[in-house]
Amino acid sequence: MASTNQGGKQPLLEKLQEQGAQLVDNVQGSQAWSSIFRPGSIFRKGYTDSPRNRSYVIMNSVLYHLHPVKVKRHAVKVSYTLCLGGLSFFLFLLLTVTGIFLMFFYRPTAAQAWDDIYTLQTSVTFGLLIRNMHRWAAHLMVLSVFLHMARVFYHGAYKAPREFNWVIGVILLTLTLLLSFTGYLLPWDQLALWAVTVGTNMMGFTPVFGNEVRFVLLGGTEIGTDTLLRWYVLHVLFVPFVTVIFMAIHFWRVRKDGGISGPL
Ligand code: HEM
């Protein structure tokens, strides 16, 4: 817009705009700013929208860099993957958050476990809701991981170069089932006790080492507090930890294998 400078005096608004632009320039040119917003960032001075700069933006941002620089058109269609892998991951996160809530009210001993669950449901604000969210999310995760595997199989995405990621997937399926099974014992009700009794008895029939396997799983010769503590540690610490590591490898491989496979 043409300047309305009259008699050598600059109008206040124009002056303020000039000073504002100068301030933005100074901030964007400062070392602090460029140490946070790296080359190519849209917040850096002189950003131009070019394919190279777009790649920079993705690679230099802690959140964006999780995504590939380029994505194939079909890969962002929800109807192709049904987002079942993403849904499995979301359920895992939901289980972590609700599980941490449950840990505040639960003590893994034969004398306290069932009472704690009962108190949680009847006396803790949102206790019943969070317990049910945890339970339902666990059931749904088993279902979504299974359906995700079926989707991958249907699209032939287990073939080279993704065969290694399929194997990682099989490990993730096993870990998901392990999380589900170890969590089953924790309410310490009749259903849990008998499910674990049947499960560990079956494993007792493992050839050669049957008795030893059963002993390790029970933490003794029969089901009791030691079993509960053992399965609790597996459920809240060991198996989730291993699962997170394998998920990281899984997601990394999806990227490295060229993103989501194309339609057959
Ligand atoms: C905790 C369990 C799992 C999680 C969180 C997970 C997550 C994911 C995600 C987010 C993707 C990207 C595409 C999509 O959403 O479909 C993916 C792709 C893939 N997953 Fe899984 N997954 C899991 C289990 C499995 C299992 C059980 C298998 C097979 C046995 C598997 C094999 C694959 C393969 C081969 C791909 C590449 C697919 C393609 O390129 O089209 N995953 N996974």
Tab-separated table of C-alpha atoms and ligand atoms in Angstrom:
chain	number	residue	atom	x	y	z
A	1	MET	CA	0.000	0.000	0.000
A	2	ALA	CA	1.269	3.496	-0.790
A	3	SER	CA	2.787	5.325	2.171
A	4	THR	CA	0.641	8.040	3.685
A	5	ASN	CA	3.685	9.877	4.977
A	6	GLN	CA	2.628	13.510	5.440
A	7	GLY	CA	5.054	16.277	6.229
A	8	GLY	CA	7.940	13.824	6.923
A	9	LYS	CA	6.029	12.224	9.821
A	10	GLN	CA	5.568	8.447	9.619
A	11	PRO	CA	2.069	7.325	10.759
A	12	LEU	CA	2.112	5.386	14.032
A	13	LEU	CA	0.639	2.182	12.570
A	14	GLU	CA	3.257	2.014	9.817
A	15	LYS	CA	6.016	2.607	12.339
A	16	LEU	CA	4.715	-0.138	14.601
A	17	GLN	CA	4.492	-2.533	11.658
A	18	GLU	CA	8.070	-1.752	10.694
A	19	GLN	CA	9.292	-2.279	14.262
A	20	GLY	CA	7.303	-5.523	14.531
A	21	ALA	CA	8.839	-6.836	11.293
A	22	GLN	CA	12.287	-5.830	12.566
A	23	LEU	CA	11.671	-7.704	15.837
A	24	VAL	CA	10.535	-10.870	13.993
A	25	ASP	CA	13.633	-10.583	11.780
A	26	ASN	CA	15.908	-10.247	14.796
A	27	VAL	CA	14.328	-13.191	16.616
A	28	GLN	CA	14.390	-15.420	13.521
A	29	GLY	CA	17.979	-14.463	12.841
A	30	SER	CA	19.125	-15.177	16.395
A	31	GLN	CA	21.270	-18.157	17.346
A	32	ALA	CA	18.663	-19.380	19.870
A	33	TRP	CA	15.998	-19.485	17.152
A	34	SER	CA	18.163	-21.289	14.602
A	35	SER	CA	19.311	-23.818	17.211
A	36	ILE	CA	15.649	-24.798	17.722
A	37	PHE	CA	14.381	-24.425	14.130
A	38	ARG	CA	16.910	-26.144	11.883
A	39	PRO	CA	17.675	-25.471	8.189
A	40	GLY	CA	14.636	-25.748	6.008
A	41	SER	CA	12.183	-25.070	8.837
A	42	ILE	CA	9.177	-23.058	7.748
A	43	PHE	CA	9.875	-20.840	10.778
A	44	ARG	CA	13.377	-19.973	9.537
A	45	LYS	CA	14.085	-16.699	7.778
A	46	GLY	CA	14.015	-17.004	3.991
A	47	TYR	CA	12.132	-20.327	3.847
A	48	THR	CA	11.168	-21.233	0.291
A	49	ASP	CA	8.721	-23.989	-0.539
A	50	SER	CA	10.904	-26.418	-2.504
A	51	PRO	CA	11.069	-30.262	-2.445
A	52	ARG	CA	14.511	-30.013	-0.768
A	53	ASN	CA	13.226	-27.719	1.984
A	54	ARG	CA	10.177	-29.929	2.519
A	55	SER	CA	12.524	-32.895	3.107
A	56	TYR	CA	14.538	-30.790	5.557
A	57	VAL	CA	11.392	-29.922	7.500
A	58	ILE	CA	10.557	-33.613	7.931
A	59	MET	CA	14.084	-34.764	8.734
A	60	ASN	CA	14.901	-32.049	11.234
A	61	SER	CA	11.796	-32.139	13.391
A	62	VAL	CA	11.658	-34.560	16.286
A	63	LEU	CA	8.000	-35.385	15.633
A	64	TYR	CA	7.910	-35.207	11.817
A	65	HIS	CA	11.010	-37.363	11.356
A	66	LEU	CA	9.018	-40.385	12.515
A	67	HIS	CA	7.244	-40.124	9.183
A	68	PRO	CA	8.818	-40.806	5.800
A	69	VAL	CA	9.789	-37.782	3.697
A	70	LYS	CA	7.583	-39.043	0.885
A	71	VAL	CA	4.442	-41.138	1.237
A	72	LYS	CA	2.833	-43.177	-1.514
A	73	ARG	CA	-0.686	-42.046	-2.320
A	74	HIS	CA	-2.318	-45.432	-1.608
A	75	ALA	CA	-0.541	-45.672	1.784
A	76	VAL	CA	-2.513	-42.790	3.248
A	77	LYS	CA	-5.838	-44.319	2.183
A	78	VAL	CA	-7.461	-45.672	5.352
A	79	SER	CA	-9.302	-48.247	3.229
A	80	TYR	CA	-5.983	-49.950	2.351
A	81	THR	CA	-4.574	-50.713	5.825
A	82	LEU	CA	-7.827	-50.040	7.746
A	83	CYS	CA	-5.340	-48.497	10.184
A	84	LEU	CA	-5.313	-51.812	12.038
A	85	GLY	CA	-1.597	-51.560	12.917
A	86	GLY	CA	-2.139	-47.999	14.114
A	87	LEU	CA	-5.205	-49.111	16.071
A	88	SER	CA	-3.164	-51.882	17.743
A	89	PHE	CA	-0.573	-49.290	18.741
A	90	PHE	CA	-3.248	-46.904	20.016
A	91	LEU	CA	-4.743	-49.701	22.144
A	92	PHE	CA	-1.282	-50.484	23.518
A	93	LEU	CA	-0.909	-46.828	24.583
A	94	LEU	CA	-4.401	-46.824	26.112
A	95	LEU	CA	-3.534	-50.009	28.023
A	96	THR	CA	-0.351	-48.393	29.327
A	97	VAL	CA	-2.182	-45.301	30.594
A	98	THR	CA	-5.098	-47.199	32.183
A	99	GLY	CA	-2.665	-49.834	33.526
A	100	ILE	CA	-0.632	-47.166	35.354
A	101	PHE	CA	-3.872	-45.919	36.935
A	102	LEU	CA	-4.704	-49.459	38.110
A	103	MET	CA	-1.219	-49.884	39.599
A	104	PHE	CA	-1.946	-47.132	42.143
A	105	PHE	CA	-4.646	-49.291	43.745
A	106	TYR	CA	-3.393	-52.844	43.321
A	107	ARG	CA	-1.041	-54.938	45.481
A	108	PRO	CA	0.073	-58.270	43.978
A	109	THR	CA	-0.319	-60.602	46.976
A	110	ALA	CA	-2.765	-63.444	47.455
A	111	ALA	CA	-4.203	-61.722	50.539
A	112	GLN	CA	-4.786	-58.299	48.951
A	113	ALA	CA	-5.170	-58.646	45.172
A	114	TRP	CA	-8.870	-59.545	44.972
A	115	ASP	CA	-9.846	-57.065	47.720
A	116	ASP	CA	-7.931	-54.305	45.943
A	117	ILE	CA	-9.777	-54.958	42.693
A	118	TYR	CA	-13.102	-54.994	44.567
A	119	THR	CA	-12.283	-51.716	46.357
A	120	LEU	CA	-11.132	-50.193	43.077
A	121	GLN	CA	-14.479	-50.971	41.475
A	122	THR	CA	-16.673	-49.885	44.357
A	123	SER	CA	-14.844	-47.032	46.116
A	124	VAL	CA	-12.385	-45.411	43.695
A	125	THR	CA	-13.602	-42.555	41.474
A	126	PHE	CA	-13.743	-43.843	37.874
A	127	GLY	CA	-12.226	-47.136	39.145
A	128	LEU	CA	-14.801	-49.395	37.485
A	129	LEU	CA	-14.639	-47.390	34.245
A	130	ILE	CA	-10.837	-47.531	34.020
A	131	ARG	CA	-10.732	-51.227	34.899
A	132	ASN	CA	-13.256	-51.964	32.163
A	133	MET	CA	-11.392	-49.770	29.682
A	134	HIS	CA	-8.242	-51.773	30.447
A	135	ARG	CA	-10.021	-55.087	30.044
A	136	TRP	CA	-11.845	-54.179	26.843
A	137	ALA	CA	-8.770	-52.584	25.306
A	138	ALA	CA	-6.860	-55.823	26.021
A	139	HIS	CA	-9.506	-57.936	24.242
A	140	LEU	CA	-9.656	-55.465	21.355
A	141	MET	CA	-5.879	-55.377	20.988
A	142	VAL	CA	-5.732	-59.160	20.530
A	143	LEU	CA	-8.472	-58.816	17.896
A	144	SER	CA	-6.919	-55.833	16.097
A	145	VAL	CA	-3.427	-57.392	15.990
A	146	PHE	CA	-4.937	-60.557	14.549
A	147	LEU	CA	-6.960	-58.613	11.949
A	148	HIS	CA	-3.864	-56.531	11.096
A	149	MET	CA	-1.958	-59.762	10.470
A	150	ALA	CA	-4.817	-61.007	8.268
A	151	ARG	CA	-4.765	-57.710	6.310
A	152	VAL	CA	-1.008	-57.975	5.769
A	153	PHE	CA	-1.423	-61.589	4.618
A	154	TYR	CA	-4.302	-60.697	2.263
A	155	HIS	CA	-2.186	-57.998	0.597
A	156	GLY	CA	0.812	-60.343	0.321
A	157	ALA	CA	2.836	-57.801	2.325
A	158	TYR	CA	4.728	-60.649	4.034
A	159	LYS	CA	6.758	-61.141	0.823
A	160	ALA	CA	10.274	-59.721	0.256
A	161	PRO	CA	11.430	-57.167	1.256
A	162	ARG	CA	8.982	-57.298	4.190
A	163	GLU	CA	9.539	-60.924	5.276
A	164	PHE	CA	11.700	-59.846	8.245
A	165	ASN	CA	8.980	-57.460	9.436
A	166	TRP	CA	6.482	-60.308	9.214
A	167	VAL	CA	8.699	-62.280	11.625
A	168	ILE	CA	8.881	-59.257	13.961
A	169	GLY	CA	5.073	-59.163	13.666
A	170	VAL	CA	4.780	-62.804	14.741
A	171	ILE	CA	6.886	-61.958	17.821
A	172	LEU	CA	4.577	-58.987	18.504
A	173	LEU	CA	1.538	-61.259	18.235
A	174	THR	CA	3.108	-63.665	20.756
A	175	LEU	CA	3.944	-60.764	23.101
A	176	THR	CA	0.375	-59.435	22.809
A	177	LEU	CA	-0.992	-62.856	23.790
A	178	LEU	CA	1.512	-63.053	26.664
A	179	LEU	CA	0.417	-59.631	27.944
A	180	SER	CA	-3.168	-60.774	27.783
A	181	PHE	CA	-2.513	-64.073	29.574
A	182	THR	CA	-0.314	-62.644	32.341
A	183	GLY	CA	-2.919	-59.939	33.043
A	184	TYR	CA	-5.634	-62.569	33.351
A	185	LEU	CA	-4.268	-63.902	36.668
A	186	LEU	CA	-4.011	-60.541	38.425
A	187	PRO	CA	-7.658	-60.157	39.659
A	188	TRP	CA	-7.007	-63.363	41.628
A	189	ASP	CA	-10.597	-64.591	41.217
A	190	GLN	CA	-11.737	-68.140	40.492
A	191	LEU	CA	-11.648	-67.566	36.741
A	192	ALA	CA	-8.037	-66.352	36.943
A	193	LEU	CA	-6.863	-69.107	39.297
A	194	TRP	CA	-8.281	-71.913	37.184
A	195	ALA	CA	-7.182	-70.405	33.864
A	196	VAL	CA	-3.611	-70.241	35.156
A	197	THR	CA	-3.820	-73.690	36.738
A	198	VAL	CA	-4.942	-75.162	33.391
A	199	GLY	CA	-2.359	-73.125	31.428
A	200	THR	CA	0.603	-74.046	33.608
A	201	ASN	CA	-0.502	-77.710	33.788
A	202	MET	CA	-0.518	-77.799	29.985
A	203	MET	CA	2.986	-76.353	29.906
A	204	GLY	CA	3.968	-79.037	32.425
A	205	PHE	CA	3.578	-81.500	29.539
A	206	THR	CA	6.427	-79.864	27.607
A	207	PRO	CA	8.772	-82.722	26.581
A	208	VAL	CA	11.897	-83.270	28.728
A	209	PHE	CA	11.725	-80.030	30.801
A	210	GLY	CA	7.974	-80.093	31.615
A	211	ASN	CA	8.281	-79.986	35.407
A	212	GLU	CA	10.998	-77.342	35.331
A	213	VAL	CA	8.941	-75.105	33.017
A	214	ARG	CA	5.935	-75.438	35.325
A	215	PHE	CA	8.082	-74.698	38.387
A	216	VAL	CA	9.504	-71.530	36.813
A	217	LEU	CA	6.051	-70.312	35.763
A	218	LEU	CA	4.494	-70.947	39.171
A	219	GLY	CA	7.448	-69.823	41.259
A	220	GLY	CA	6.955	-73.068	43.226
A	221	THR	CA	5.059	-76.338	42.999
A	222	GLU	CA	1.593	-74.851	43.251
A	223	ILE	CA	-0.137	-71.601	42.393
A	224	GLY	CA	0.202	-68.920	45.123
A	225	THR	CA	1.541	-65.472	46.002
A	226	ASP	CA	4.878	-66.223	44.338
A	227	THR	CA	3.076	-67.003	41.098
A	228	LEU	CA	1.091	-63.768	41.363
A	229	LEU	CA	4.190	-61.646	41.965
A	230	ARG	CA	6.009	-63.330	39.094
A	231	TRP	CA	3.183	-62.774	36.633
A	232	TYR	CA	2.648	-59.228	37.874
A	233	VAL	CA	6.252	-58.279	37.134
A	234	LEU	CA	6.009	-59.953	33.725
A	235	HIS	CA	2.730	-58.141	33.005
A	236	VAL	CA	3.610	-54.588	34.080
A	237	LEU	CA	7.327	-54.482	33.314
A	238	PHE	CA	9.077	-57.195	31.397
A	239	VAL	CA	6.634	-58.004	28.569
A	240	PRO	CA	5.641	-54.337	27.897
A	241	PHE	CA	9.343	-53.397	27.813
A	242	VAL	CA	10.182	-56.107	25.280
A	243	THR	CA	7.031	-55.205	23.293
A	244	VAL	CA	8.084	-51.548	23.022
A	245	ILE	CA	11.485	-52.601	21.672
A	246	PHE	CA	9.938	-54.869	19.038
A	247	MET	CA	7.352	-52.221	18.100
A	248	ALA	CA	10.155	-49.714	17.522
A	249	ILE	CA	11.893	-52.226	15.213
A	250	HIS	CA	8.556	-52.964	13.502
A	251	PHE	CA	7.799	-49.294	12.761
A	252	TRP	CA	11.387	-48.645	11.690
A	253	ARG	CA	11.204	-51.544	9.237
A	254	VAL	CA	7.895	-50.318	7.771
A	255	ARG	CA	9.796	-47.106	6.919
A	256	LYS	CA	12.923	-48.841	5.653
A	257	ASP	CA	10.982	-51.338	3.524
A	258	GLY	CA	9.591	-48.406	1.565
A	259	GLY	CA	6.434	-47.648	3.541
A	260	ILE	CA	3.176	-49.515	3.171
A	261	SER	CA	3.254	-52.053	0.309
A	262	GLY	CA	1.350	-51.254	-2.893
A	263	PRO	CA	-1.915	-52.862	-3.989
A	264	LEU	CA	-1.441	-56.298	-5.587
B	1	HEM	C1	1.474	-55.167	18.633
B	1	HEM	C2	1.222	-55.546	17.416
B	1	HEM	C3	1.436	-54.764	16.151
B	1	HEM	C4	1.490	-53.402	15.924
B	1	HEM	C5	1.306	-52.289	16.947
B	1	HEM	C6	1.741	-53.218	14.505
B	1	HEM	C7	1.810	-51.979	13.871
B	1	HEM	C8	1.957	-51.810	12.500
B	1	HEM	C9	1.775	-50.560	11.795
B	1	HEM	C10	1.369	-49.221	12.437
B	1	HEM	C11	2.015	-50.787	10.471
B	1	HEM	C12	1.841	-49.756	9.326
B	1	HEM	C13	0.657	-50.159	8.409
B	1	HEM	C14	-0.639	-50.616	9.003
B	1	HEM	O1	-1.198	-49.969	9.884
B	1	HEM	O2	-1.131	-51.680	8.549
B	1	HEM	C15	2.390	-52.175	10.335
B	1	HEM	C16	2.763	-52.796	9.161
B	1	HEM	C17	3.124	-54.133	9.031
B	1	HEM	N1	2.947	-55.121	9.987
B	1	HEM	FE1	2.398	-54.770	11.925
B	1	HEM	N2	1.862	-54.458	13.903
B	1	HEM	C18	1.670	-55.424	14.869
B	1	HEM	C19	1.653	-56.784	14.657
B	1	HEM	C20	1.933	-57.412	13.442
B	1	HEM	C21	1.792	-58.831	13.181
B	1	HEM	C22	1.227	-59.844	14.169
B	1	HEM	C23	2.241	-59.033	11.900
B	1	HEM	C24	2.354	-60.331	11.122
B	1	HEM	C25	2.595	-61.492	11.642
B	1	HEM	C26	2.675	-57.757	11.341
B	1	HEM	C27	3.254	-57.560	10.105
B	1	HEM	C28	3.370	-56.337	9.466
B	1	HEM	C29	3.890	-56.110	8.126
B	1	HEM	C30	4.495	-57.192	7.186
B	1	HEM	C31	3.734	-54.741	7.854
B	1	HEM	C32	4.056	-54.025	6.530
B	1	HEM	C33	2.728	-54.025	5.772
B	1	HEM	C34	2.743	-53.332	4.438
B	1	HEM	O3	3.782	-52.832	4.031
B	1	HEM	O4	1.665	-53.320	3.789
B	1	HEM	N3	2.438	-56.796	12.303
B	1	HEM	N4	2.335	-52.784	11.567
